[in-house]
mmCIF file of C-alpha atoms and ligand atoms in Angstrom:
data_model
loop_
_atom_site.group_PDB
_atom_site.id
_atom_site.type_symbol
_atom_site.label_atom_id
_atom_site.label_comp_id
_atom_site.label_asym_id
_atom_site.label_seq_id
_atom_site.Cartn_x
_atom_site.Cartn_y
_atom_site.Cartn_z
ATOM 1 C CA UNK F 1 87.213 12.275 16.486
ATOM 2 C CA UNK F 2 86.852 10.126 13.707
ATOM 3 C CA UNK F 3 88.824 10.884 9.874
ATOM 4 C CA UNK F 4 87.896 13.653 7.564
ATOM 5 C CA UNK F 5 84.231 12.299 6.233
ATOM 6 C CA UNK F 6 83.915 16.030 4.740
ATOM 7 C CA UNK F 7 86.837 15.955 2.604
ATOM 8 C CA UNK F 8 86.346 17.480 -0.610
ATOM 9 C CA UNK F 9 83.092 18.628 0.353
ATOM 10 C CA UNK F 10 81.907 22.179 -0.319
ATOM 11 C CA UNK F 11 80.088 24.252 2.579
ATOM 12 C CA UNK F 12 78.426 27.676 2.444
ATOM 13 C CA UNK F 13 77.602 28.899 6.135
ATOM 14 C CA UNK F 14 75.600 31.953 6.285
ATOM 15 C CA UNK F 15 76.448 33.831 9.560
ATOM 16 C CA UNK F 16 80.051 32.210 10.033
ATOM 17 C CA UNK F 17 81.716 35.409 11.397
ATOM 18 C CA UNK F 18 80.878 34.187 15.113
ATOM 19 C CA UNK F 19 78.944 32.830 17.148
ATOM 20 C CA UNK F 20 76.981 29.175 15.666
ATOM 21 C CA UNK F 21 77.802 29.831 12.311
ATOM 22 C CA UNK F 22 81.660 30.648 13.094
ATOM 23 C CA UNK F 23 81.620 27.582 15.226
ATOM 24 C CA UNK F 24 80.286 25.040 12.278
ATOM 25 C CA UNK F 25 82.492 26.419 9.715
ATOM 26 C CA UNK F 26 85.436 25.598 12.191
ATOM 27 C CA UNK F 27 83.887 22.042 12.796
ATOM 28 C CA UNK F 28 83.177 20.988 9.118
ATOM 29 C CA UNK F 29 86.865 22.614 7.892
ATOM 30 C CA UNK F 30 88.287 20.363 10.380
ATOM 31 C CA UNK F 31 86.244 17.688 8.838
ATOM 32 C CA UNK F 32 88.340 18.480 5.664
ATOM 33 C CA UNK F 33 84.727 20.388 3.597
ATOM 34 C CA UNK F 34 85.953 23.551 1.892
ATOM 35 C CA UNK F 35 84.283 26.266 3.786
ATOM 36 C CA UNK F 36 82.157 29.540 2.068
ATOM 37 C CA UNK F 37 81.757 32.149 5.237
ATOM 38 C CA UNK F 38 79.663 34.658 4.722
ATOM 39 C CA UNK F 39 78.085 37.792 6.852
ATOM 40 C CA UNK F 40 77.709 41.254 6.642
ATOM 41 C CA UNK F 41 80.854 42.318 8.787
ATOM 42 C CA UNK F 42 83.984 41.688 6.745
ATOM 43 C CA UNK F 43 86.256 41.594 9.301
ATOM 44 C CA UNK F 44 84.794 38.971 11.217
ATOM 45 C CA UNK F 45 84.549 36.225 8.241
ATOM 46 C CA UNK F 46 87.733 37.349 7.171
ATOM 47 C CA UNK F 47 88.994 36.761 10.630
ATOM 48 C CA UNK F 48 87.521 33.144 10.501
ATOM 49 C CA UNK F 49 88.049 32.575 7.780
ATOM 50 C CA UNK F 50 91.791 32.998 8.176
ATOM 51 C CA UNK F 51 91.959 30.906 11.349
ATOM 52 C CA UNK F 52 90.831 27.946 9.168
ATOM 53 C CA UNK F 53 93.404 28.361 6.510
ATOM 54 C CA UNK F 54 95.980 28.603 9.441
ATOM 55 C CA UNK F 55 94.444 25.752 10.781
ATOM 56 C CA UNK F 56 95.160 23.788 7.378
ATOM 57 C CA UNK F 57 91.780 24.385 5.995
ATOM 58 C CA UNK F 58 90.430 25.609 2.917
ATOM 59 C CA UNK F 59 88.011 28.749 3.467
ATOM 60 C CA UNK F 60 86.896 31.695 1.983
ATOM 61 C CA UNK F 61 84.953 34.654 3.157
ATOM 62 C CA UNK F 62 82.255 36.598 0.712
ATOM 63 C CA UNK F 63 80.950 39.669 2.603
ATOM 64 C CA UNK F 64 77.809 41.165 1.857
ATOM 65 C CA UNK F 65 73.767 41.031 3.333
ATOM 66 C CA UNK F 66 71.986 38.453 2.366
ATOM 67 C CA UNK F 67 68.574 39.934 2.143
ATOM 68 C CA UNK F 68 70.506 41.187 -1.306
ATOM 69 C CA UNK F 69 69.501 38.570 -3.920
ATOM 70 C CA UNK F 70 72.561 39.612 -5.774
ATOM 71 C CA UNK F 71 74.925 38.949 -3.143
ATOM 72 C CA UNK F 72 73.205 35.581 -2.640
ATOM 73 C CA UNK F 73 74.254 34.801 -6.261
ATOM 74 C CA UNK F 74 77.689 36.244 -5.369
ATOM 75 C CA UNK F 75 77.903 33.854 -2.853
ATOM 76 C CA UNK F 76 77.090 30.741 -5.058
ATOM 77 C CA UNK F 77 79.251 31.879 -7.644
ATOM 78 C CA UNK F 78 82.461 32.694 -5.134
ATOM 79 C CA UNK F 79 81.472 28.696 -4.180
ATOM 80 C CA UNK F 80 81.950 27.372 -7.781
ATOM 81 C CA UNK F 81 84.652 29.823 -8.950
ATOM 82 C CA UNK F 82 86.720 28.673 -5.931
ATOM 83 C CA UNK F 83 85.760 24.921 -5.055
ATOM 84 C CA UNK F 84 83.435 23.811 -8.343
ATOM 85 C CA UNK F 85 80.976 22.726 -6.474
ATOM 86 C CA UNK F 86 78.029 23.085 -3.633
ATOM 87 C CA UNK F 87 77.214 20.248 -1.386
ATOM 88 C CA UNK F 88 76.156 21.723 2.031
ATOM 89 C CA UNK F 89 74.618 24.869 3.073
ATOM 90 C CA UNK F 90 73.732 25.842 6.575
ATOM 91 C CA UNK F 91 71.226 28.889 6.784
ATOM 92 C CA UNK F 92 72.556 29.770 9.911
ATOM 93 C CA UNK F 93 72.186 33.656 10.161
ATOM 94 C CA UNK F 94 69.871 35.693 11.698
ATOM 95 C CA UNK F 95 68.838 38.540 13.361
ATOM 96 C CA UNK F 96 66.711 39.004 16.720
ATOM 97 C CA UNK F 97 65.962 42.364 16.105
ATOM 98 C CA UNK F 98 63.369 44.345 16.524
ATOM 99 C CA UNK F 99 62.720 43.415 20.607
ATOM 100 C CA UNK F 100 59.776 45.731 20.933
ATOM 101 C CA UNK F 101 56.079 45.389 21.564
ATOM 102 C CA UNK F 102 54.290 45.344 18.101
ATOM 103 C CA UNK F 103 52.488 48.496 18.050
ATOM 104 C CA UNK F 104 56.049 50.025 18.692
ATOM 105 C CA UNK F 105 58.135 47.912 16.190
ATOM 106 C CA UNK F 106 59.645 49.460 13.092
ATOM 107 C CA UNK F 107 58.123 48.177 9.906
ATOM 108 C CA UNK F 108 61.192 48.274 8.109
ATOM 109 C CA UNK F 109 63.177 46.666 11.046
ATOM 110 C CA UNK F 110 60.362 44.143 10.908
ATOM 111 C CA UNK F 111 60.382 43.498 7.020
ATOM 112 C CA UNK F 112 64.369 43.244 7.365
ATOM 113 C CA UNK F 113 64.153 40.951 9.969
ATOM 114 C CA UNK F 114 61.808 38.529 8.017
ATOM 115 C CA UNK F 115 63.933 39.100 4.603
ATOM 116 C CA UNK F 116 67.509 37.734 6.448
ATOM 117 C CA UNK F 117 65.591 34.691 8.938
ATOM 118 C CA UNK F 118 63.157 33.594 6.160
ATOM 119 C CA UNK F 119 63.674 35.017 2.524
ATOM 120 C CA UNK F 120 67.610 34.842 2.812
ATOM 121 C CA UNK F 121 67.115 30.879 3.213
ATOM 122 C CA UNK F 122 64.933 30.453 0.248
ATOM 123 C CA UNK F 123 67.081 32.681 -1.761
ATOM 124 C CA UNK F 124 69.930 30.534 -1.042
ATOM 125 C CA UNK F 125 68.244 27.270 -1.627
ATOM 126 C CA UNK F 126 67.075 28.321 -4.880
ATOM 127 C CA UNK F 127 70.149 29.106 -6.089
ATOM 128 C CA UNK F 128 71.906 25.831 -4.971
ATOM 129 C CA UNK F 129 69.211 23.279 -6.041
ATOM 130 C CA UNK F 130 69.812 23.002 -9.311
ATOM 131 C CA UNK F 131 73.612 22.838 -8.928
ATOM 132 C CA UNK F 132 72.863 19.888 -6.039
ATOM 133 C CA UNK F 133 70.266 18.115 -8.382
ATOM 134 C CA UNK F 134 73.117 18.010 -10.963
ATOM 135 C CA UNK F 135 75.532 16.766 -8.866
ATOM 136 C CA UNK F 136 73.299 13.946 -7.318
ATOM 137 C CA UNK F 137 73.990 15.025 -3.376
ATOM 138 C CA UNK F 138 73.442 17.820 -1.428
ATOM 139 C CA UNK F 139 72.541 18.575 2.644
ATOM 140 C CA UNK F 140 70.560 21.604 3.014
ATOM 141 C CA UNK F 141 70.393 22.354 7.222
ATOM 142 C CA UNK F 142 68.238 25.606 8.536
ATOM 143 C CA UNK F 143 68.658 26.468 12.081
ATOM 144 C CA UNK F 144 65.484 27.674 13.367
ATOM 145 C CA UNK F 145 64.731 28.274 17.288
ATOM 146 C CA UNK F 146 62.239 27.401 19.647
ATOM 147 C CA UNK F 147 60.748 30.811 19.072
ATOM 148 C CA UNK F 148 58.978 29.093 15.571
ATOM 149 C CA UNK F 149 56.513 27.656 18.502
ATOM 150 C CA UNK F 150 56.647 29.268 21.448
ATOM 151 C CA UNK F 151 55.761 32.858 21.494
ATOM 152 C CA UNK F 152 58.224 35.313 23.021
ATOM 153 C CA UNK F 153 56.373 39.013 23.334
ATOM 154 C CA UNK F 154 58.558 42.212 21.381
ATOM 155 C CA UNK F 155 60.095 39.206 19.420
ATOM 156 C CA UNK F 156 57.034 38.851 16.826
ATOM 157 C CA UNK F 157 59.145 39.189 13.482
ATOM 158 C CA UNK F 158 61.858 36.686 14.930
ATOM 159 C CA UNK F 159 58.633 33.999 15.738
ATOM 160 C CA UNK F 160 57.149 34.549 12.393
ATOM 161 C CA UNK F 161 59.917 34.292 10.533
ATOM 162 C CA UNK F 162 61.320 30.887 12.426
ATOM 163 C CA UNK F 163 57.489 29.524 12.170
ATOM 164 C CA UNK F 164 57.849 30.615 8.264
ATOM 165 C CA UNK F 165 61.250 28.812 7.840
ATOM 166 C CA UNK F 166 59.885 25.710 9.634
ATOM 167 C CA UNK F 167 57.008 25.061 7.067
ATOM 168 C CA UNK F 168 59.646 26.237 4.193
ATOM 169 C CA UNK F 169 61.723 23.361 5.694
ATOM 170 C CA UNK F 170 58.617 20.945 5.491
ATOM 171 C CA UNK F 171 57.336 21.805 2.168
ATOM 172 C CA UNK F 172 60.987 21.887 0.720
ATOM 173 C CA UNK F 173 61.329 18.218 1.549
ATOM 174 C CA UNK F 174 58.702 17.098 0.554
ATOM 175 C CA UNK F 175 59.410 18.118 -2.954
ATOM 176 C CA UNK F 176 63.103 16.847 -2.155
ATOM 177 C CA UNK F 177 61.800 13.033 -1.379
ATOM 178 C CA UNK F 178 63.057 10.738 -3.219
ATOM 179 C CA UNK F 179 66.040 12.978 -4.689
ATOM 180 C CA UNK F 180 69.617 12.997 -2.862
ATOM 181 C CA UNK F 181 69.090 16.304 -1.758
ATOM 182 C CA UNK F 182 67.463 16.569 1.798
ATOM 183 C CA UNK F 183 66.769 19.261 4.199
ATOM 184 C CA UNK F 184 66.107 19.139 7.791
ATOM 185 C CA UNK F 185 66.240 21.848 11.060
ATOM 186 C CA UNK F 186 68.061 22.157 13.981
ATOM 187 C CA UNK F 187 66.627 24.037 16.805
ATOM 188 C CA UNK F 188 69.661 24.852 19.019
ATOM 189 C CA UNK F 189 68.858 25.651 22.429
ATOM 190 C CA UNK F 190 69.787 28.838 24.145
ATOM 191 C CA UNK F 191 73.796 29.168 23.308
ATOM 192 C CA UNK F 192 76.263 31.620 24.505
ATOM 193 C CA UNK F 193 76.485 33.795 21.512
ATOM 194 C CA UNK F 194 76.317 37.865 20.526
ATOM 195 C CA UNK F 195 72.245 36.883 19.881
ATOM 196 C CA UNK F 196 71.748 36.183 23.509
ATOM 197 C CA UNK F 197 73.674 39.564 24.763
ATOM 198 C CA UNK F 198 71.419 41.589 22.153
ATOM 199 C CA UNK F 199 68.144 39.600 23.805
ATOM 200 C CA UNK F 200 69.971 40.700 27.614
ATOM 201 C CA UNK F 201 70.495 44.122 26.429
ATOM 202 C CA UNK F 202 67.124 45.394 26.319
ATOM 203 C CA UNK F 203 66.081 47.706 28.549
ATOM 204 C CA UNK F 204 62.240 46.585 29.372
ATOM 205 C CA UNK F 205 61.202 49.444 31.477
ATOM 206 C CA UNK F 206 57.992 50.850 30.875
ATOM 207 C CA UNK F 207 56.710 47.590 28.653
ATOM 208 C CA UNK F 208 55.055 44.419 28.891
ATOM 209 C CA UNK F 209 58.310 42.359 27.673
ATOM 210 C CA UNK F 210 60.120 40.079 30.348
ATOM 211 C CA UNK F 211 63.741 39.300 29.552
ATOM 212 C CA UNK F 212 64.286 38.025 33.280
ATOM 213 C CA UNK F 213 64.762 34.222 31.918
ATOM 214 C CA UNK F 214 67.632 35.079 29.826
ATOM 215 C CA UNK F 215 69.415 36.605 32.577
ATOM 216 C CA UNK F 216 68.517 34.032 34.720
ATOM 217 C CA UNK F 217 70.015 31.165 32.561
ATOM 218 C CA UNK F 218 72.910 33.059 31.484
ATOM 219 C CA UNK F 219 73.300 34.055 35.231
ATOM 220 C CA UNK F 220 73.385 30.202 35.729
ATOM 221 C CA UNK F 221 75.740 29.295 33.352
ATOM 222 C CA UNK F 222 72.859 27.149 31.284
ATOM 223 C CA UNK F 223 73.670 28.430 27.974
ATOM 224 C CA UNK F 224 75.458 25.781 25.258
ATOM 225 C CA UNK F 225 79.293 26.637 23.867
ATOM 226 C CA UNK F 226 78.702 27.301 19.927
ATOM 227 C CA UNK F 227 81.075 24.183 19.802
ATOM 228 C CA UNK F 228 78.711 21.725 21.186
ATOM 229 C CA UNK F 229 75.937 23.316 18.366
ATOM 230 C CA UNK F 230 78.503 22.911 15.660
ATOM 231 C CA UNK F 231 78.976 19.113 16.185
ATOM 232 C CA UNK F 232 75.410 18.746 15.994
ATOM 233 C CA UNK F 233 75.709 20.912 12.589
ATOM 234 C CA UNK F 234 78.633 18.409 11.111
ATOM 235 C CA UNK F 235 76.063 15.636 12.066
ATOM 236 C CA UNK F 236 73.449 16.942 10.701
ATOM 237 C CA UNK F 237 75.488 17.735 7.689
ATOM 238 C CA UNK F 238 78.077 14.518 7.725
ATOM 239 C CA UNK F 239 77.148 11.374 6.608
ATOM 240 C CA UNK F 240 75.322 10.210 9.469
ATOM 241 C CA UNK F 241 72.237 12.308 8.300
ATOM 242 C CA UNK F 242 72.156 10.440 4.600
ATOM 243 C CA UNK F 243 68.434 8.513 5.433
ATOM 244 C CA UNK F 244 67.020 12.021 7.169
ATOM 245 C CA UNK F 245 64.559 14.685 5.439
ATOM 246 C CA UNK F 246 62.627 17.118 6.556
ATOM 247 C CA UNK F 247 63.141 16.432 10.388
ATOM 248 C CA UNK F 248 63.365 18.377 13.336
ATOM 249 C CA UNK F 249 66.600 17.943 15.829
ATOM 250 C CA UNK F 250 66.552 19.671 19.191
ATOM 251 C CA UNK F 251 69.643 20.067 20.648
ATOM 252 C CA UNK F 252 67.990 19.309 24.013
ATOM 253 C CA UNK F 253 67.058 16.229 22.931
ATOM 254 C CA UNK F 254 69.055 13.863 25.080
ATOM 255 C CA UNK F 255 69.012 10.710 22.826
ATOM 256 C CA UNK F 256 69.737 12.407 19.817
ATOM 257 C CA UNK F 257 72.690 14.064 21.618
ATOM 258 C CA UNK F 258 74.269 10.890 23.192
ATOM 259 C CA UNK F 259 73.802 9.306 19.687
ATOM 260 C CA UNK F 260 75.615 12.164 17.891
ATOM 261 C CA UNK F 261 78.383 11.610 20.529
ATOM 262 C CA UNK F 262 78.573 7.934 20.182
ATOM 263 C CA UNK F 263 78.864 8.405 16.163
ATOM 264 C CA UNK F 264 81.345 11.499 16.401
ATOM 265 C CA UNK F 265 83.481 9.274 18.400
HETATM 266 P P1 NAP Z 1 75.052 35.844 16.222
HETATM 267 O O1 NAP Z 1 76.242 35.539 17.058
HETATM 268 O O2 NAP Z 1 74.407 37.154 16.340
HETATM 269 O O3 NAP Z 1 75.452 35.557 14.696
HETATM 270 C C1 NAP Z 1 74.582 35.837 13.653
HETATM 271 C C2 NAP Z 1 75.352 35.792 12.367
HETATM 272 O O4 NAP Z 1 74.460 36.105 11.279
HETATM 273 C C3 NAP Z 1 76.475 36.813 12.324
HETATM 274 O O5 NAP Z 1 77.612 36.274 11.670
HETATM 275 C C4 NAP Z 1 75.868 37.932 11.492
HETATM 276 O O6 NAP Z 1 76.902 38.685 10.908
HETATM 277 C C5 NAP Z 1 75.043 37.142 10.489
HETATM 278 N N1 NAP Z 1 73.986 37.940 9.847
HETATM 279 C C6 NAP Z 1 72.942 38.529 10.464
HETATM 280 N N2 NAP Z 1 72.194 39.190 9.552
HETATM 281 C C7 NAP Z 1 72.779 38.998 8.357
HETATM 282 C C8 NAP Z 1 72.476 39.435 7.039
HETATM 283 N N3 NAP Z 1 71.401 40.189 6.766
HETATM 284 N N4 NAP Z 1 73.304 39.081 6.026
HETATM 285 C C9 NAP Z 1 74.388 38.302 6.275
HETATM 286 N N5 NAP Z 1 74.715 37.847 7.501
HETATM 287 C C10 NAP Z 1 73.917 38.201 8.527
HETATM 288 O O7 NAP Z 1 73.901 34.775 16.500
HETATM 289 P P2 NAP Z 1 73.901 33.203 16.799
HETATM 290 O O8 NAP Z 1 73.328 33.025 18.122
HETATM 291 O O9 NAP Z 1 75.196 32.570 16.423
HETATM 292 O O10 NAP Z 1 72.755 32.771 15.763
HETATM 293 C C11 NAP Z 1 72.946 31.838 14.707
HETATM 294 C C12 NAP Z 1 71.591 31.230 14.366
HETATM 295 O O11 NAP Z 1 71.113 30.484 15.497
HETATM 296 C C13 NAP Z 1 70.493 32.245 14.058
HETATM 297 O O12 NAP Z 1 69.710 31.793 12.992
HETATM 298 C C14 NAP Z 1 69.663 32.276 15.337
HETATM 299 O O13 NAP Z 1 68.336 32.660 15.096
HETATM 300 C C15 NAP Z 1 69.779 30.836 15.776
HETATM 301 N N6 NAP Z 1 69.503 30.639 17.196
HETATM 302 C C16 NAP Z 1 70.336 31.118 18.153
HETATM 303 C C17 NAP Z 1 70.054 30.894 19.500
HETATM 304 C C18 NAP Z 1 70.947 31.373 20.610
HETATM 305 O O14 NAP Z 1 70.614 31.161 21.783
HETATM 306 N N7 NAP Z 1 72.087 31.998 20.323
HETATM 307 C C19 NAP Z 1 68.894 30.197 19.852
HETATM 308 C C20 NAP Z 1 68.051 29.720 18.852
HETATM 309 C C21 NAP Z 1 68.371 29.934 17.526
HETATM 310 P P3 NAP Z 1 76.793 40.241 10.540
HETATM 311 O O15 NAP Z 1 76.077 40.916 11.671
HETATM 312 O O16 NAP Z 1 78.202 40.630 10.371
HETATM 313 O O17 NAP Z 1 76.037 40.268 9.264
#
């Protein structure tokens, strides 16, 4: 794999204590960025995070929710105190929960699940704009899912909110066009990550959900490695994505993915 085109870079990844998000930070500290991991579990960023440094690496972990828009500013701060500087953020975490019919859903489950998939993003790009304006660059990635538009029943707050971050993503670059900031989205496919057991886990009896297609493609060994996600991330990220704004990359789209392979070397 080609040299270290990230080098000197600064990355926050939301969600980096597994999964996706621990997979990208791994992939764009290799790339030589300086990587900002942040999630709600300590341990697990810390963990990562530690890896990285091991791994020659510069990383550090901030703990906290990001629904909290003072933890958001935490983050940012952490970034600047530690590296000076913001140039990438990947709103990668997210929550599936609640996986109930509507009428049975917990409202504040529901509100909490729009406030980390949807608000947390915003809240995050808000903070780094101006800093990314000032600095004349900046890559802003949101991974959505196919679930923004294509409705899975007992998963209503997790559609709305990916549908929600999808126009944010559109009406964000438009406003970015023309600037050397951009934003685009990565839907990733169905990967093998904690998400996908929590989506297996549910016990359907009794209601009108169907989780038999999860267990049938996990059964058949069709779900992606988080590693094969994150170099789609670095692209996305990396200099390859300099002319793109406001677009929508599917990891299942072949020609995309044999192009990020032929340019990742
Ligand atoms: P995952 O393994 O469950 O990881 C989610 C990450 O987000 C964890 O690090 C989690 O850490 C963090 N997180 C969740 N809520 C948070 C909050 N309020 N504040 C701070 N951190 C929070 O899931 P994943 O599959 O890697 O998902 C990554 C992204 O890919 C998500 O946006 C998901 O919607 C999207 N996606 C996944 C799939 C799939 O098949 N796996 C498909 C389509 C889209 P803590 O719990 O410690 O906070």
């Amino acid at each position: 794999m080609a040299g270290k085109k990230l080098q000197g870079q600064v990355a926050i990844v939301t969600g980096g204590g597994r999964g996706i998000g621990a997979a990208a930070a791994a992939r764009l500290a290799a790339a030589g960025a300086n990587v900002v991991l942040t999630a709600r579990s300590e341990e697990e960023i810390e963990a990562v995070a530690a890896r990285l440094r091991q791994a020659k690496g510069r990383a550090i972990a901030v703990p906290g929710d990001i629904t909290d828009p003072e933890v958001v500013e935490e983050i940012v701060e952490s970034a600047l105190d530690q590296f000076g500087r913001v140039d990438i953020v990947v709103n990668n975490a997210g929550v599936i929960w609640p996986l109930e019919e509507t009428a049975d859903a917990d409202p504040d489950e529901w509100t909490y699940n729009i406030a980390t998939n949807l608000i947390a993003p915003f809240l995050l790009v808000r903070n780094v704009l101006p800093l990314m304006h000032d600095q004349g660059y900046g890559r802003i990635l949101n991974v959505s899912s196919d679930a923004a538009f294509t409705p899975v029943s007992g998963a209503s707050a997790y559609c709305a909110a990916k549908a929600g971050l999808d126009m944010f993503t559109r009406v964000l670059a438009q406003e970015l066009a023309g600037s050397r900031v951009t934003v685009n989205t990565l839907y990733p496919g169905h990967v093998d990550t904690a998400m996908q057991e929590d989506i297996r886990s549910v016990d359907t009896t009794g209601t009108r959900l169907d989780t038999t297609w999860f267990h049938d493609i996990h059964a058949r060994g069709e779900l992606a490695n988080p590693t094969r996600i994150a170099d789609l991330i670095y692209w996305l990220v990396g200099p390859w994505s300099r002319t793109r704004n406001g677009e929508f990359f599917n990891a299942g789209d072949a020609a995309w993915a044999a192009q990020v392979a032929h340019d990742l070397g």
